[in-house]
PDB file of N, CA and C in Angstrom:
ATOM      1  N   UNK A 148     -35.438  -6.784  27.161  1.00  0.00           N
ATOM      2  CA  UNK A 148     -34.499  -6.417  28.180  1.00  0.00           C
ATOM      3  C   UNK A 148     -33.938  -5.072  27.796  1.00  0.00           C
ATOM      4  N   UNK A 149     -33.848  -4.012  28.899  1.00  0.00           N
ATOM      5  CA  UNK A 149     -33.141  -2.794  28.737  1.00  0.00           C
ATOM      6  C   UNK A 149     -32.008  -2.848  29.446  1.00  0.00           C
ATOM      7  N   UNK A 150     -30.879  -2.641  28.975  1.00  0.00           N
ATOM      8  CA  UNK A 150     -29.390  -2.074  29.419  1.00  0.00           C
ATOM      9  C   UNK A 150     -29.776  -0.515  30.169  1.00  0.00           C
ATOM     10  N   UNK A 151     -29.291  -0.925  31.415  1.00  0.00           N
ATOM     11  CA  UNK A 151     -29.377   0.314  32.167  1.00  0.00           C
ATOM     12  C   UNK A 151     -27.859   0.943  32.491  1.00  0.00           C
ATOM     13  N   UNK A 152     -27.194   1.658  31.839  1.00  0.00           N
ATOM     14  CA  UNK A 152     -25.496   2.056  32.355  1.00  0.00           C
ATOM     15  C   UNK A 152     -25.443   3.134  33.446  1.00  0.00           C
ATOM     16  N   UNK A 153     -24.792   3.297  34.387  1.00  0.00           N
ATOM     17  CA  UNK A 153     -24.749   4.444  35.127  1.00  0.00           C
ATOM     18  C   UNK A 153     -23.134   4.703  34.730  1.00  0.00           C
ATOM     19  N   UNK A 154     -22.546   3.614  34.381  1.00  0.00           N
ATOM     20  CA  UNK A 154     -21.091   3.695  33.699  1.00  0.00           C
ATOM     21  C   UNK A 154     -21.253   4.533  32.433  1.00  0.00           C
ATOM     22  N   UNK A 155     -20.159   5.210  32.039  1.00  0.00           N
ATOM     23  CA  UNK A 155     -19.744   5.862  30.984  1.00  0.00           C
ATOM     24  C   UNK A 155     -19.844   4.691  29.547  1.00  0.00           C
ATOM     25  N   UNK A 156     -20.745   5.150  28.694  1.00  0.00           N
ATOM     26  CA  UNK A 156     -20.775   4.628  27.183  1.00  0.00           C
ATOM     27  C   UNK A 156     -19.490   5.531  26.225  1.00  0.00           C
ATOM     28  N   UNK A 157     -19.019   6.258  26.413  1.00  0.00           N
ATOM     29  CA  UNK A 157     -18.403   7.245  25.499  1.00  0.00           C
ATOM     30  C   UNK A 157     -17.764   6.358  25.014  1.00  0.00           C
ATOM     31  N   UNK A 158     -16.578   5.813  25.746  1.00  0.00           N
ATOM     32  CA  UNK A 158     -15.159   5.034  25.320  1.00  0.00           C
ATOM     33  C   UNK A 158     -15.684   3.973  24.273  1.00  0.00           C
ATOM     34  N   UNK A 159     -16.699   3.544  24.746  1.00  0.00           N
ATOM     35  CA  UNK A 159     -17.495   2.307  23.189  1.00  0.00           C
ATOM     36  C   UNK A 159     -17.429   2.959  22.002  1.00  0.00           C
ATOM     37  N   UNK A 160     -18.828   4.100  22.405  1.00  0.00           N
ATOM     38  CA  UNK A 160     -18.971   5.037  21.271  1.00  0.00           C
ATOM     39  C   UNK A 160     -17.890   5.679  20.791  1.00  0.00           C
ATOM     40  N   UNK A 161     -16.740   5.750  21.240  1.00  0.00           N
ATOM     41  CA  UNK A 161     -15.647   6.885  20.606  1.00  0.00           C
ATOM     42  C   UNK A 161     -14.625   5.503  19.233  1.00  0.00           C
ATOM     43  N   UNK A 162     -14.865   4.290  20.514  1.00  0.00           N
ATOM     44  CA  UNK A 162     -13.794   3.473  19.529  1.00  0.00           C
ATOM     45  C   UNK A 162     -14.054   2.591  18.726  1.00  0.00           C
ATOM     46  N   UNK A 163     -15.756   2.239  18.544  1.00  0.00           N
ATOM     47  CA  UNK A 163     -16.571   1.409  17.757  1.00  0.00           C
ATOM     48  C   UNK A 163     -15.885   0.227  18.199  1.00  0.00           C
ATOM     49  N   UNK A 164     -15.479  -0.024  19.140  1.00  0.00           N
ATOM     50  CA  UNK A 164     -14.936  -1.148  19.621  1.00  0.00           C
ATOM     51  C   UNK A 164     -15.989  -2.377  20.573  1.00  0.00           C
ATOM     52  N   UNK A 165     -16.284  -3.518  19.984  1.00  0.00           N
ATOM     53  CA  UNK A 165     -17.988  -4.153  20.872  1.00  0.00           C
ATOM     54  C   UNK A 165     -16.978  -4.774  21.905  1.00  0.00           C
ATOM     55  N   UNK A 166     -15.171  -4.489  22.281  1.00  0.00           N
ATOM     56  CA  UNK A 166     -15.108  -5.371  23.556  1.00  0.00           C
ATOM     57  C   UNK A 166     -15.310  -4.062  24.791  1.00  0.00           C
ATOM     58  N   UNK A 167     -15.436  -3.311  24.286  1.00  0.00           N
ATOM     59  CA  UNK A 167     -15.681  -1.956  25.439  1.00  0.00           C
ATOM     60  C   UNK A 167     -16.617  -1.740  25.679  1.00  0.00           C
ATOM     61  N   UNK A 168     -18.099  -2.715  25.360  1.00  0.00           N
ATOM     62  CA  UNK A 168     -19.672  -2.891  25.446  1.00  0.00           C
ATOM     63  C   UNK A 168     -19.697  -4.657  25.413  1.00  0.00           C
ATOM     64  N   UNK A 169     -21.257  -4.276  25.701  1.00  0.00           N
ATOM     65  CA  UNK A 169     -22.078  -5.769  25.536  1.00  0.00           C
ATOM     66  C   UNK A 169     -21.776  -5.890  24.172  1.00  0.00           C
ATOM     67  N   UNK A 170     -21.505  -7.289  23.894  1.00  0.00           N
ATOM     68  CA  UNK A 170     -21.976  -7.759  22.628  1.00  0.00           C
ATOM     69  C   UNK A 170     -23.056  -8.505  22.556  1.00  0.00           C
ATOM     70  N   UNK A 171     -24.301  -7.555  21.888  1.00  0.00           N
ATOM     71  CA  UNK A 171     -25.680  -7.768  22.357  1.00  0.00           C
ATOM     72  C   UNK A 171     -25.874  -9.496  21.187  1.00  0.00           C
ATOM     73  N   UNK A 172     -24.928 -10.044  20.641  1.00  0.00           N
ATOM     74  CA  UNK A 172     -25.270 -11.177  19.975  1.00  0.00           C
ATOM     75  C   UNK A 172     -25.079 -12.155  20.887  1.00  0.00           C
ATOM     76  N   UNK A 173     -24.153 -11.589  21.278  1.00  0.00           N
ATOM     77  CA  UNK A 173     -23.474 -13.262  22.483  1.00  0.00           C
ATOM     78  C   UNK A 173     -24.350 -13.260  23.548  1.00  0.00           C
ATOM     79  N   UNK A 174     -25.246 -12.020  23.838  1.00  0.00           N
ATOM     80  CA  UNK A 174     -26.249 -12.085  25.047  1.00  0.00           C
ATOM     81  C   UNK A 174     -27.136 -12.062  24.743  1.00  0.00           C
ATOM     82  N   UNK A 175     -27.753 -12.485  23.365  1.00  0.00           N
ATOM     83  CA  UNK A 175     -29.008 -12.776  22.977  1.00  0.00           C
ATOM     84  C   UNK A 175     -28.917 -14.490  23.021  1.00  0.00           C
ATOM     85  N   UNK A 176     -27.614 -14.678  22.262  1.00  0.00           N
ATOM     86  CA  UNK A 176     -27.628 -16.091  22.497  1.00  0.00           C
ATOM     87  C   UNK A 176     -27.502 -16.741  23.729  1.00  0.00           C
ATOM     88  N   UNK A 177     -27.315 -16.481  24.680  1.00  0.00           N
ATOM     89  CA  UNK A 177     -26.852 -16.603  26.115  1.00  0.00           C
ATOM     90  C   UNK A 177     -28.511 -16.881  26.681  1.00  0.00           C
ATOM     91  N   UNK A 178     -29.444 -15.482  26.670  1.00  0.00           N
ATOM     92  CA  UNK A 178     -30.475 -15.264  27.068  1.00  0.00           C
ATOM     93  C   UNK A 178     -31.733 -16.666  26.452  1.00  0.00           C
ATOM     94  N   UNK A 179     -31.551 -16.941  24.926  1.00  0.00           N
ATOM     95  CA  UNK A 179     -32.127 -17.997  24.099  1.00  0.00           C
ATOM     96  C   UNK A 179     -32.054 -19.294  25.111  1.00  0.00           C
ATOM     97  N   UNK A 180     -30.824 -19.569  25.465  1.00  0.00           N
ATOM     98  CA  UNK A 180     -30.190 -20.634  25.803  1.00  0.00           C
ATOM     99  C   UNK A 180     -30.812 -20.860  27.384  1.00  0.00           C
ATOM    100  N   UNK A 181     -30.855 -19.685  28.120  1.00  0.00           N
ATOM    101  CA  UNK A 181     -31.778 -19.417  29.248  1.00  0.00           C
ATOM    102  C   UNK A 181     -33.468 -20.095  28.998  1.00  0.00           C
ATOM    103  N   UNK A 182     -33.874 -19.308  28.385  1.00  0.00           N
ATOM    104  CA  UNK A 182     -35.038 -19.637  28.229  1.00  0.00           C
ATOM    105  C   UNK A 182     -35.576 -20.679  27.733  1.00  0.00           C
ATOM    106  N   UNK A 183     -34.853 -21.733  26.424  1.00  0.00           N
ATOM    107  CA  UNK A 183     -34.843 -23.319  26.260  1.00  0.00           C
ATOM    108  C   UNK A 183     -34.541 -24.062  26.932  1.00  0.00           C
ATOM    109  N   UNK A 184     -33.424 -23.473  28.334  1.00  0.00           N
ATOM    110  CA  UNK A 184     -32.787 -24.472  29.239  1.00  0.00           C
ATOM    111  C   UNK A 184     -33.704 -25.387  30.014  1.00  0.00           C
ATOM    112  N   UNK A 185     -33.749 -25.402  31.336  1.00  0.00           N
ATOM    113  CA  UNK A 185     -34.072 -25.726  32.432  1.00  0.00           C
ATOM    114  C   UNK A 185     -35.791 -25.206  32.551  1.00  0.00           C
ATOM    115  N   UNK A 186     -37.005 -25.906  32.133  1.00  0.00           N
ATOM    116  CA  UNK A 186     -37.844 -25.208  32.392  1.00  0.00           C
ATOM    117  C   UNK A 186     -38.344 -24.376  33.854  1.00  0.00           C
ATOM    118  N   UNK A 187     -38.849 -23.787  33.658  1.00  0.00           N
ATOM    119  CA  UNK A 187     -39.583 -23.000  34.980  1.00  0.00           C
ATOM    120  C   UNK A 187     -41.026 -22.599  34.873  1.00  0.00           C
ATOM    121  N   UNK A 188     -41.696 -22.535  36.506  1.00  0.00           N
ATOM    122  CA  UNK A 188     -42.806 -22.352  36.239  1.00  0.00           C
ATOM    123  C   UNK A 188     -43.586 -20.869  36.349  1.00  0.00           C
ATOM    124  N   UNK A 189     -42.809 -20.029  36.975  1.00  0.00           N
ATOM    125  CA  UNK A 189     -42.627 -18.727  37.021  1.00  0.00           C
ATOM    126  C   UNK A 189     -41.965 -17.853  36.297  1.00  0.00           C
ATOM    127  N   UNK A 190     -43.087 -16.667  35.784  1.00  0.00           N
ATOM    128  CA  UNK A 190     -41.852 -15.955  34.766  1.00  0.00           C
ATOM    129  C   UNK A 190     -41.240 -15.121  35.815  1.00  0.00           C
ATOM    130  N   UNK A 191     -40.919 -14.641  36.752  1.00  0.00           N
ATOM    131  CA  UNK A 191     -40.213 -14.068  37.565  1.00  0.00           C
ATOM    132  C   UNK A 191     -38.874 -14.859  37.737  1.00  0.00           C
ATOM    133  N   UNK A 192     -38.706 -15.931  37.713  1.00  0.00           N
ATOM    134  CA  UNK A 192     -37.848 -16.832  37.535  1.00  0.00           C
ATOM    135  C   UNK A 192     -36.669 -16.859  36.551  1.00  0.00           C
ATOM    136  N   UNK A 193     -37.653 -17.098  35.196  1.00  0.00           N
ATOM    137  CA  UNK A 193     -37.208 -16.672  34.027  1.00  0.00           C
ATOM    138  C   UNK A 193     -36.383 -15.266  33.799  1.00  0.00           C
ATOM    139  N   UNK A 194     -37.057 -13.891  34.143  1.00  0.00           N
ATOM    140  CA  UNK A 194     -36.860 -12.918  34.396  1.00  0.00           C
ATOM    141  C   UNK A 194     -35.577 -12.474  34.870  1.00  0.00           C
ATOM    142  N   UNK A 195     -35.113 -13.529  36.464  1.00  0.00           N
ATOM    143  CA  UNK A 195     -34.322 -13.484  37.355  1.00  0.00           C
ATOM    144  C   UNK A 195     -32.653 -13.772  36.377  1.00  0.00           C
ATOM    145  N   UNK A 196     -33.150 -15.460  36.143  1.00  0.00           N
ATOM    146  CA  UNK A 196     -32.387 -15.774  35.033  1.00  0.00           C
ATOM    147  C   UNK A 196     -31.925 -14.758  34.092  1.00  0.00           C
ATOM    148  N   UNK A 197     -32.422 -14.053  33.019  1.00  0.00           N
ATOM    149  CA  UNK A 197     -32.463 -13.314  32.115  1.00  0.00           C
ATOM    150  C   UNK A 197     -30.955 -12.168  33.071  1.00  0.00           C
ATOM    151  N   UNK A 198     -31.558 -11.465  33.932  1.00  0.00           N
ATOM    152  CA  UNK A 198     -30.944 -10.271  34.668  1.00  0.00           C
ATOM    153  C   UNK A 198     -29.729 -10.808  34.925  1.00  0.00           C
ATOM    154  N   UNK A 199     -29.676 -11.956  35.687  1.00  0.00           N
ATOM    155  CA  UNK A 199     -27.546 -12.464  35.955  1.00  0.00           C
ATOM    156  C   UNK A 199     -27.186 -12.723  34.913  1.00  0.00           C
ATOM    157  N   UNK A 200     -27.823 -12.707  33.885  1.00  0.00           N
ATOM    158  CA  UNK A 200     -26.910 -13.043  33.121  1.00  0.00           C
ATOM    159  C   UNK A 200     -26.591 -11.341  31.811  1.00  0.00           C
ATOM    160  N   UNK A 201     -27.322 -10.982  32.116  1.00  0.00           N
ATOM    161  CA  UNK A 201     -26.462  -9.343  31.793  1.00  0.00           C
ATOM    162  C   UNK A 201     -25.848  -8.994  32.771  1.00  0.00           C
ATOM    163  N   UNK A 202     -26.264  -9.048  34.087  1.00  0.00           N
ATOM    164  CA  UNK A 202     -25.098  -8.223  35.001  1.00  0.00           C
ATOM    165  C   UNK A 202     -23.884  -9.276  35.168  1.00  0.00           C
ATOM    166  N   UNK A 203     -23.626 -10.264  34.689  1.00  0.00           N
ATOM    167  CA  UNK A 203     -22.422 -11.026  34.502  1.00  0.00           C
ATOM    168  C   UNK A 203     -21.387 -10.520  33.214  1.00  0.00           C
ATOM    169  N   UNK A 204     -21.918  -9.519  32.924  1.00  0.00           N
ATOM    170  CA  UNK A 204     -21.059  -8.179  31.712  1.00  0.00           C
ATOM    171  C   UNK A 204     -20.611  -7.440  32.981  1.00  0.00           C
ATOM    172  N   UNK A 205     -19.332  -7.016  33.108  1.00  0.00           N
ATOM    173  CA  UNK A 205     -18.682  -5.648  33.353  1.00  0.00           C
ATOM    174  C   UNK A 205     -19.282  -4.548  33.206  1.00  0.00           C
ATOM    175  N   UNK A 206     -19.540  -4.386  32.004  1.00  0.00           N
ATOM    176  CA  UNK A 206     -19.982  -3.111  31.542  1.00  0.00           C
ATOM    177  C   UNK A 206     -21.703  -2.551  32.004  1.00  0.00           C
ATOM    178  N   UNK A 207     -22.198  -3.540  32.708  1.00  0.00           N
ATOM    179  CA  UNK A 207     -23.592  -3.658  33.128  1.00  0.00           C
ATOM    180  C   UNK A 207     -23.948  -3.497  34.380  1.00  0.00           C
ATOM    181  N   UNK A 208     -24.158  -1.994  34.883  1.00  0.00           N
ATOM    182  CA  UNK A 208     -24.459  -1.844  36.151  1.00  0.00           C
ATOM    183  C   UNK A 208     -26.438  -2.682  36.728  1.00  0.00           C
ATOM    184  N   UNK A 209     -26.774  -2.240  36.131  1.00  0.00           N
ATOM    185  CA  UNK A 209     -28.242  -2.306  36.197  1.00  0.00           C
ATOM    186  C   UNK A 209     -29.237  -2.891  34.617  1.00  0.00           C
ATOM    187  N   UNK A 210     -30.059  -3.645  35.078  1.00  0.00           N
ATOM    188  CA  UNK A 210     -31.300  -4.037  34.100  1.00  0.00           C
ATOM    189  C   UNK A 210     -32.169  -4.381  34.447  1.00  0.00           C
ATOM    190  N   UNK A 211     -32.650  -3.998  33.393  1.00  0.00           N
ATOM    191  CA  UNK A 211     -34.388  -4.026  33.705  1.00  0.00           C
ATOM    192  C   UNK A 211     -35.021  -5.236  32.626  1.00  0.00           C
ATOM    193  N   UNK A 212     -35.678  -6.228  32.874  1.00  0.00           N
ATOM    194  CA  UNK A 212     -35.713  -7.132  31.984  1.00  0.00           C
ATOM    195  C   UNK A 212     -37.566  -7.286  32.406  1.00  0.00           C
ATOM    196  N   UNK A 213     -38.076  -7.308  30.858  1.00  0.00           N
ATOM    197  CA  UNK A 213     -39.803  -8.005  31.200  1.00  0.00           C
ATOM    198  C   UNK A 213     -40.033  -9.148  30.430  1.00  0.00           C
ATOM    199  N   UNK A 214     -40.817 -10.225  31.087  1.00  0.00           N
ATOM    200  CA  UNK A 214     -40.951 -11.109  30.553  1.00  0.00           C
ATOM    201  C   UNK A 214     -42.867 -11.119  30.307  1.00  0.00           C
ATOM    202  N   UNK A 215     -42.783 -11.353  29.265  1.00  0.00           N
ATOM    203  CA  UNK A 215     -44.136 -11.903  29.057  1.00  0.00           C
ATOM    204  C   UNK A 215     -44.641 -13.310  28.638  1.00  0.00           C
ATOM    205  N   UNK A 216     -46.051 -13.534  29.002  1.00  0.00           N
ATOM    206  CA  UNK A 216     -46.343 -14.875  29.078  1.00  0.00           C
ATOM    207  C   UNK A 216     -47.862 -15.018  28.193  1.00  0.00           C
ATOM    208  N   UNK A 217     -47.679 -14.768  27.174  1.00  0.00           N
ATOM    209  CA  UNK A 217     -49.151 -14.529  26.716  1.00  0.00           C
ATOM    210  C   UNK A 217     -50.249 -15.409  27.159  1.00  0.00           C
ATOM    211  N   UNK A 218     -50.210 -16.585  26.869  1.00  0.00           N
ATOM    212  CA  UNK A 218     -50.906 -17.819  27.405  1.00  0.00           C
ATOM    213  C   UNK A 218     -51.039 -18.169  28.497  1.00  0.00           C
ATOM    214  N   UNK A 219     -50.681 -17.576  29.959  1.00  0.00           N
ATOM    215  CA  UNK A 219     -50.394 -18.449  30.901  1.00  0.00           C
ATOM    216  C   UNK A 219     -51.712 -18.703  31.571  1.00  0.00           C
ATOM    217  N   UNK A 220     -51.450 -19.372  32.422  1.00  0.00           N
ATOM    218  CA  UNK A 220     -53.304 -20.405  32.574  1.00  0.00           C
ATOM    219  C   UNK A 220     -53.461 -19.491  33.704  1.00  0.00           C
ATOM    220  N   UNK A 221     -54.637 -18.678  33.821  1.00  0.00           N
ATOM    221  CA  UNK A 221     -54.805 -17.732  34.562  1.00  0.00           C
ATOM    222  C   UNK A 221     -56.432 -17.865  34.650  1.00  0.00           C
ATOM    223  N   UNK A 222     -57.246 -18.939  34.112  1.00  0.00           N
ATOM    224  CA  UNK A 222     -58.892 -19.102  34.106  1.00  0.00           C
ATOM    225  C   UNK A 222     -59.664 -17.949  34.066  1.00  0.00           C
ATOM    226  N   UNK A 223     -59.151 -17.253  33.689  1.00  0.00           N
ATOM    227  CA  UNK A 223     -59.670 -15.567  32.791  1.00  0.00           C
ATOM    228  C   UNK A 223     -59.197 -15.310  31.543  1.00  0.00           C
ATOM    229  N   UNK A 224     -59.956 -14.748  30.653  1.00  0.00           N
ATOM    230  CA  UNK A 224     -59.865 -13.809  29.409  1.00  0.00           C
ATOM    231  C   UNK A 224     -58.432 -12.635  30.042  1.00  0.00           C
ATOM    232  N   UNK A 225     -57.965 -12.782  29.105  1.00  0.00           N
ATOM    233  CA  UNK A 225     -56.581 -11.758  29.332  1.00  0.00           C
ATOM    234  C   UNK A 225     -55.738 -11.643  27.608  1.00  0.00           C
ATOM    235  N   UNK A 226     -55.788 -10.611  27.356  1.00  0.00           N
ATOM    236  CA  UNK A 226     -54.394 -10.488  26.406  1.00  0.00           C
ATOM    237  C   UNK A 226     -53.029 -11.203  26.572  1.00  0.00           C
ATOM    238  N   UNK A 227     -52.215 -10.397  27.848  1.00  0.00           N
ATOM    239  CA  UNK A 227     -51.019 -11.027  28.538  1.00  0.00           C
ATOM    240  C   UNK A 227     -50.985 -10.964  29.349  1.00  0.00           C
ATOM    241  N   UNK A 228     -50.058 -11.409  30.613  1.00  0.00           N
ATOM    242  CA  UNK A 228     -49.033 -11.866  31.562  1.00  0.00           C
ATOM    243  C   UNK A 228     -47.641 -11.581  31.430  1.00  0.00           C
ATOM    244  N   UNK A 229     -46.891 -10.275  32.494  1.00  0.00           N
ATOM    245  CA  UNK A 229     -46.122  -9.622  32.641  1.00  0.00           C
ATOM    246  C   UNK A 229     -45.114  -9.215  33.059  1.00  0.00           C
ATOM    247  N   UNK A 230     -44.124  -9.855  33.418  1.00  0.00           N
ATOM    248  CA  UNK A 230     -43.126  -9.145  34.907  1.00  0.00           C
ATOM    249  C   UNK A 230     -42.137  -8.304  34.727  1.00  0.00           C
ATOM    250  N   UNK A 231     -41.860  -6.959  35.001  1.00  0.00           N
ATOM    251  CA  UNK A 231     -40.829  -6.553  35.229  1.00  0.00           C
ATOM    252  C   UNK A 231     -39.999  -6.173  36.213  1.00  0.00           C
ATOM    253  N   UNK A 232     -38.680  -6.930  36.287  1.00  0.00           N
ATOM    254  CA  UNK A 232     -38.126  -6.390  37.295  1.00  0.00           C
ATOM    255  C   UNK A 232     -36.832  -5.390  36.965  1.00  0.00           C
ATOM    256  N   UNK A 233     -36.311  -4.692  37.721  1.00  0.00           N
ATOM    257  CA  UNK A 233     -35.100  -4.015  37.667  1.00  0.00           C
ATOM    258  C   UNK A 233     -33.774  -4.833  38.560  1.00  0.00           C
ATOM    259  N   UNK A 234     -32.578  -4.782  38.267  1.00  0.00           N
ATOM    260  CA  UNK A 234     -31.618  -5.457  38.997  1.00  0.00           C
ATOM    261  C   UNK A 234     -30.351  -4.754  38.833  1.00  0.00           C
ATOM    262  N   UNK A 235     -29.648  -4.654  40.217  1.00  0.00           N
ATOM    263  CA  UNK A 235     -28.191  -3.885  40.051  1.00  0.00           C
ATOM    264  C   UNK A 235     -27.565  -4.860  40.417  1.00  0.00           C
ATOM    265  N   UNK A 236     -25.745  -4.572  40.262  1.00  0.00           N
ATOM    266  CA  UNK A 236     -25.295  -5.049  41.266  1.00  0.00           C
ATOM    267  C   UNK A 236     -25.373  -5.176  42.437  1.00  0.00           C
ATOM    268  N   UNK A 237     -24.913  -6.057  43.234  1.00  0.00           N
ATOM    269  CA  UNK A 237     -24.748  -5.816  44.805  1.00  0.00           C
ATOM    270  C   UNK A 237     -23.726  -4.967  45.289  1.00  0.00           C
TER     271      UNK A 237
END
């Protein structure tokens, strides 16, 4: 997942302060908790999941989140399986 800001980072960066940013631990654990939850059969789904729950940060105008699926049953030879989407607010 990429953090996309169109908001100002300075005020983080000036005060080393993580409540004036993501705290990328609590939204890793958040994201974990996504992905063990509720299975799904679509990674676009997954994906979807992943995105509300960064733009449920303040500080998070936009993200871009990819999910990959190395294995997914596709009855072809393939490396991986891919999705990326981008998401703003409304």
């Amino acid at each position: 997942m990429r953090r996309r800001s169109s908001s100002d980072d300075r005020p983080a960066a000036a005060s080393d302060d993580v409540s004036a940013t993501v705290h990328y631990g609590e939204l890793a654990h958040q994201v974990v908790a996504a992905i063990e939850g509720d299975p799904v059969d679509l990674v676009e789904t997954l994906a979807q999941r992943v995105a509300d729950i960064a733009l449920s940060y303040p500080v998070v105008d936009e993200v871009e989140v990819t999910v990959h699926k190395p294995e997914a049953p596709v009855g072809v030879p393939f490396s991986d399986v891919s999705v990326t989407l981008v998401r703003g607010r409304s």
